[in-house]
Amino acid sequence: TQLLEQSPQFLSIQEGENLTVYCNSSSVFSSLQWYRQEPGEGPVLLVTVVTGGEVKKLKRLTFQFGDARKDSSLHITAAQPGDTGLYLCAHRAQKLVFGQGTRLTINP
Amino acid sequence: EPEVTQTPSHQVTQMGQEVILRCVPISNHLYFYWYRQILGQKVEFLVSFYNNEISEKSEIFDDQFSVERPDGSNFTLKIRSTKLEDSAMYFCASSERTSGYEQYFGPGTRLTVT
């Protein structure tokens, strides 16, 4: 089983601050995905990164896939309360294998 | 926009009882999945289903679990004799194809076993 470790597990910051959360593994992946999950809902796909070193932007969210395709990061610029949620990285094969997530809270 | 739906949203049952969790996948999707998330833990794969049979299952998916597509729209997860440790959120997902295609998740059913 290819394990994904996410850090930090919890992060609470003030509105307007920047933050980065990480997804790490000792395994090499063909791709990694980032999901966001809000309370009472299922995970929603944000992005898939495929190429080593790839950077994808989704408004204020920047996703990067490590050069060696073993890790990924999510950077949020000027965080807003609406960014609050559980951010999950996952490896996609036939099934999805998730990390344990980073629970992000943005305080107004 | 098409979405995966699940019923009920919350199910409370006594230990030893059978429960059936229901899902309606997106209509043109061919691959169906169940995942579960115990409170405070990661989302875990249970089973994938294609062409009316299980294509992959995890260690969690033991003989107490079964899945069925009883008609053209529903996809169900049955737990025959629930245990306290089955308490979790159960998510159904579907995808148009396997591997390279996005899995769309339903809102989940919260199962509480007392």
XYZ file of C-alpha atoms in Angstrom:
222
model
C 0.000 0.000 0.000
C 1.362 3.400 -0.993
C 0.909 5.616 2.055
C 0.329 9.337 1.891
C 1.205 11.477 4.884
C -0.247 14.929 5.165
C 1.006 17.758 7.333
C 0.067 19.576 9.335
C -2.912 17.611 10.565
C -4.588 20.785 11.846
C -4.002 24.398 10.863
C -5.825 27.453 12.137
C -4.889 30.858 10.764
C -6.323 34.340 10.361
C -8.079 35.568 7.272
C -5.647 37.095 4.797
C -2.666 34.942 5.742
C -0.902 32.564 3.392
C -0.426 28.875 4.112
C 1.062 25.722 2.690
C 0.058 22.138 3.422
C 1.984 19.079 2.362
C 1.413 15.564 1.100
C 4.412 13.244 1.282
C 5.243 9.651 0.497
C 8.227 7.399 -0.003
C 6.564 6.039 -3.139
C 6.554 7.456 -6.649
C 3.139 8.208 -8.083
C 1.937 8.570 -11.625
C -0.403 11.274 -10.368
C -1.751 12.813 -7.197
C -5.060 14.450 -6.529
C -6.232 17.074 -4.048
C -9.747 17.061 -2.657
C -11.643 19.342 -0.341
C -14.246 17.959 2.020
C -16.720 20.063 3.954
C -18.701 18.805 6.952
C -21.568 16.531 5.933
C -20.352 16.215 2.368
C -18.202 13.904 0.308
C -14.766 14.857 -1.026
C -14.749 17.126 -4.078
C -11.877 16.976 -6.538
C -9.849 20.185 -6.805
C -6.992 19.176 -9.072
C -4.942 16.308 -10.480
C -1.189 16.714 -10.931
C 0.549 14.345 -13.284
C 3.984 15.617 -14.332
C 6.929 15.969 -11.948
C 7.433 19.647 -11.122
C 3.979 20.535 -12.406
C 2.297 23.623 -10.959
C -1.440 24.166 -11.255
C -3.362 27.194 -10.080
C -7.000 27.366 -9.083
C -7.712 31.003 -8.176
C -5.842 31.544 -4.876
C -4.811 27.884 -4.620
C -1.496 26.718 -6.079
C -0.745 23.007 -6.330
C 2.711 21.633 -6.991
C 3.841 18.095 -7.737
C 7.380 17.310 -6.605
C 10.048 16.736 -9.220
C 10.408 13.130 -8.088
C 6.618 12.648 -8.031
C 6.717 11.570 -4.385
C 5.162 14.640 -2.819
C 2.845 17.538 -3.434
C 1.965 20.820 -1.815
C -1.026 23.111 -1.710
C -0.435 26.814 -1.136
C -3.303 29.176 -0.403
C -2.771 32.910 -0.781
C -4.796 35.378 1.273
C -6.912 32.703 2.932
C -10.605 33.389 3.397
C -13.136 31.839 5.810
C -14.667 30.027 2.838
C -11.421 28.060 2.472
C -12.159 26.288 5.750
C -12.403 22.525 5.275
C -10.563 19.230 5.207
C -7.981 19.060 2.431
C -7.128 15.564 1.281
C -4.503 14.320 -1.086
C -5.076 11.010 -2.808
C -3.396 8.592 -5.114
C -5.624 7.472 -7.926
C -5.424 3.945 -9.232
C -8.601 1.978 -9.785
C -9.455 3.003 -6.226
C -8.542 6.167 -4.400
C -6.063 6.001 -1.531
C -6.357 9.070 0.669
C -4.054 10.747 3.125
C -5.490 11.570 6.526
C -6.036 15.182 5.538
C -5.260 18.640 6.830
C -8.128 20.265 8.679
C -7.890 23.951 7.856
C -9.727 26.659 9.766
C -9.633 30.257 8.614
C -10.691 32.693 11.308
C -12.329 35.967 10.293
C -25.322 19.243 -12.856
C -25.656 15.501 -12.279
C -24.749 14.324 -8.794
C -24.501 11.192 -6.707
C -27.236 10.922 -4.107
C -27.329 8.791 -0.974
C -30.075 7.777 1.427
C -30.566 7.953 4.289
C -28.385 10.815 5.416
C -28.236 9.354 8.912
C -28.976 5.806 10.033
C -29.017 4.671 13.638
C -29.123 0.939 14.268
C -28.520 -1.509 17.059
C -25.556 -3.841 17.083
C -26.305 -7.050 15.228
C -28.926 -5.526 12.961
C -28.713 -5.453 9.185
C -28.513 -2.130 7.382
C -28.753 -1.229 3.727
C -27.240 2.019 2.532
C -28.495 3.270 -0.786
C -26.852 5.259 -3.534
C -27.966 6.553 -6.896
C -24.851 7.064 -9.030
C -24.641 9.480 -11.932
C -26.686 7.953 -14.732
C -24.065 7.413 -17.437
C -21.374 6.206 -15.052
C -20.226 2.617 -15.188
C -17.975 2.244 -12.132
C -19.239 2.437 -8.599
C -17.446 2.606 -5.274
C -18.035 2.601 -1.551
C -15.691 4.319 0.880
C -15.987 4.871 4.582
C -14.608 7.445 6.985
C -14.533 6.714 10.686
C -14.721 9.922 12.709
C -11.324 11.599 12.765
C -9.743 9.060 10.418
C -8.945 8.935 6.741
C -11.328 8.054 3.943
C -10.865 4.329 3.253
C -11.727 2.347 0.154
C -14.172 -0.515 0.657
C -15.149 -1.873 -2.738
C -15.414 -1.123 -6.437
C -18.097 -2.536 -8.702
C -18.323 -2.813 -12.469
C -20.453 -4.799 -14.852
C -22.501 -6.250 -12.010
C -19.575 -7.660 -10.118
C -16.985 -6.627 -7.584
C -13.764 -5.576 -9.298
C -11.732 -4.874 -6.163
C -12.305 -4.956 -2.426
C -10.290 -4.028 0.630
C -9.525 -6.018 3.758
C -12.324 -4.117 5.501
C -14.884 -5.544 3.096
C -15.360 -8.903 4.775
C -18.227 -11.388 4.600
C -20.465 -9.047 6.576
C -20.521 -6.629 3.644
C -22.166 -7.024 0.266
C -22.996 -4.756 -2.633
C -25.702 -4.953 -5.212
C -27.062 -3.059 -8.162
C -30.670 -4.234 -7.915
C -31.920 -2.146 -10.837
C -30.609 0.325 -13.377
C -30.205 3.186 -10.952
C -29.512 2.062 -7.387
C -26.279 0.784 -5.871
C -26.516 -0.577 -2.343
C -24.170 -1.521 0.466
C -25.477 -4.060 2.955
C -23.951 -4.777 6.330
C -25.444 -8.018 7.606
C -24.756 -7.830 11.319
C -23.521 -4.418 12.358
C -20.794 -3.926 14.935
C -19.987 -0.851 16.979
C -16.873 -0.308 14.897
C -18.973 -0.034 11.729
C -20.052 3.423 12.898
C -18.737 5.798 10.233
C -19.629 7.986 7.278
C -20.154 5.849 4.208
C -19.567 7.511 0.861
C -20.701 6.234 -2.483
C -18.830 7.373 -5.587
C -19.162 6.777 -9.291
C -17.031 7.372 -12.345
C -17.584 7.234 -16.053
C -14.620 4.945 -16.518
C -11.970 3.554 -14.250
C -8.491 4.840 -13.370
C -8.134 8.018 -15.373
C -11.595 9.343 -14.701
C -12.804 11.486 -11.830
C -14.786 9.823 -9.090
C -17.780 11.850 -7.955
C -18.766 11.416 -4.336
C -22.178 11.488 -2.744
C -22.867 13.411 0.470
C -22.527 10.294 2.591
C -24.627 8.342 5.063
C -23.694 8.637 8.707
C -24.136 5.205 10.265
C -24.326 5.044 14.036
C -24.323 1.597 15.633
C -25.398 1.537 19.277
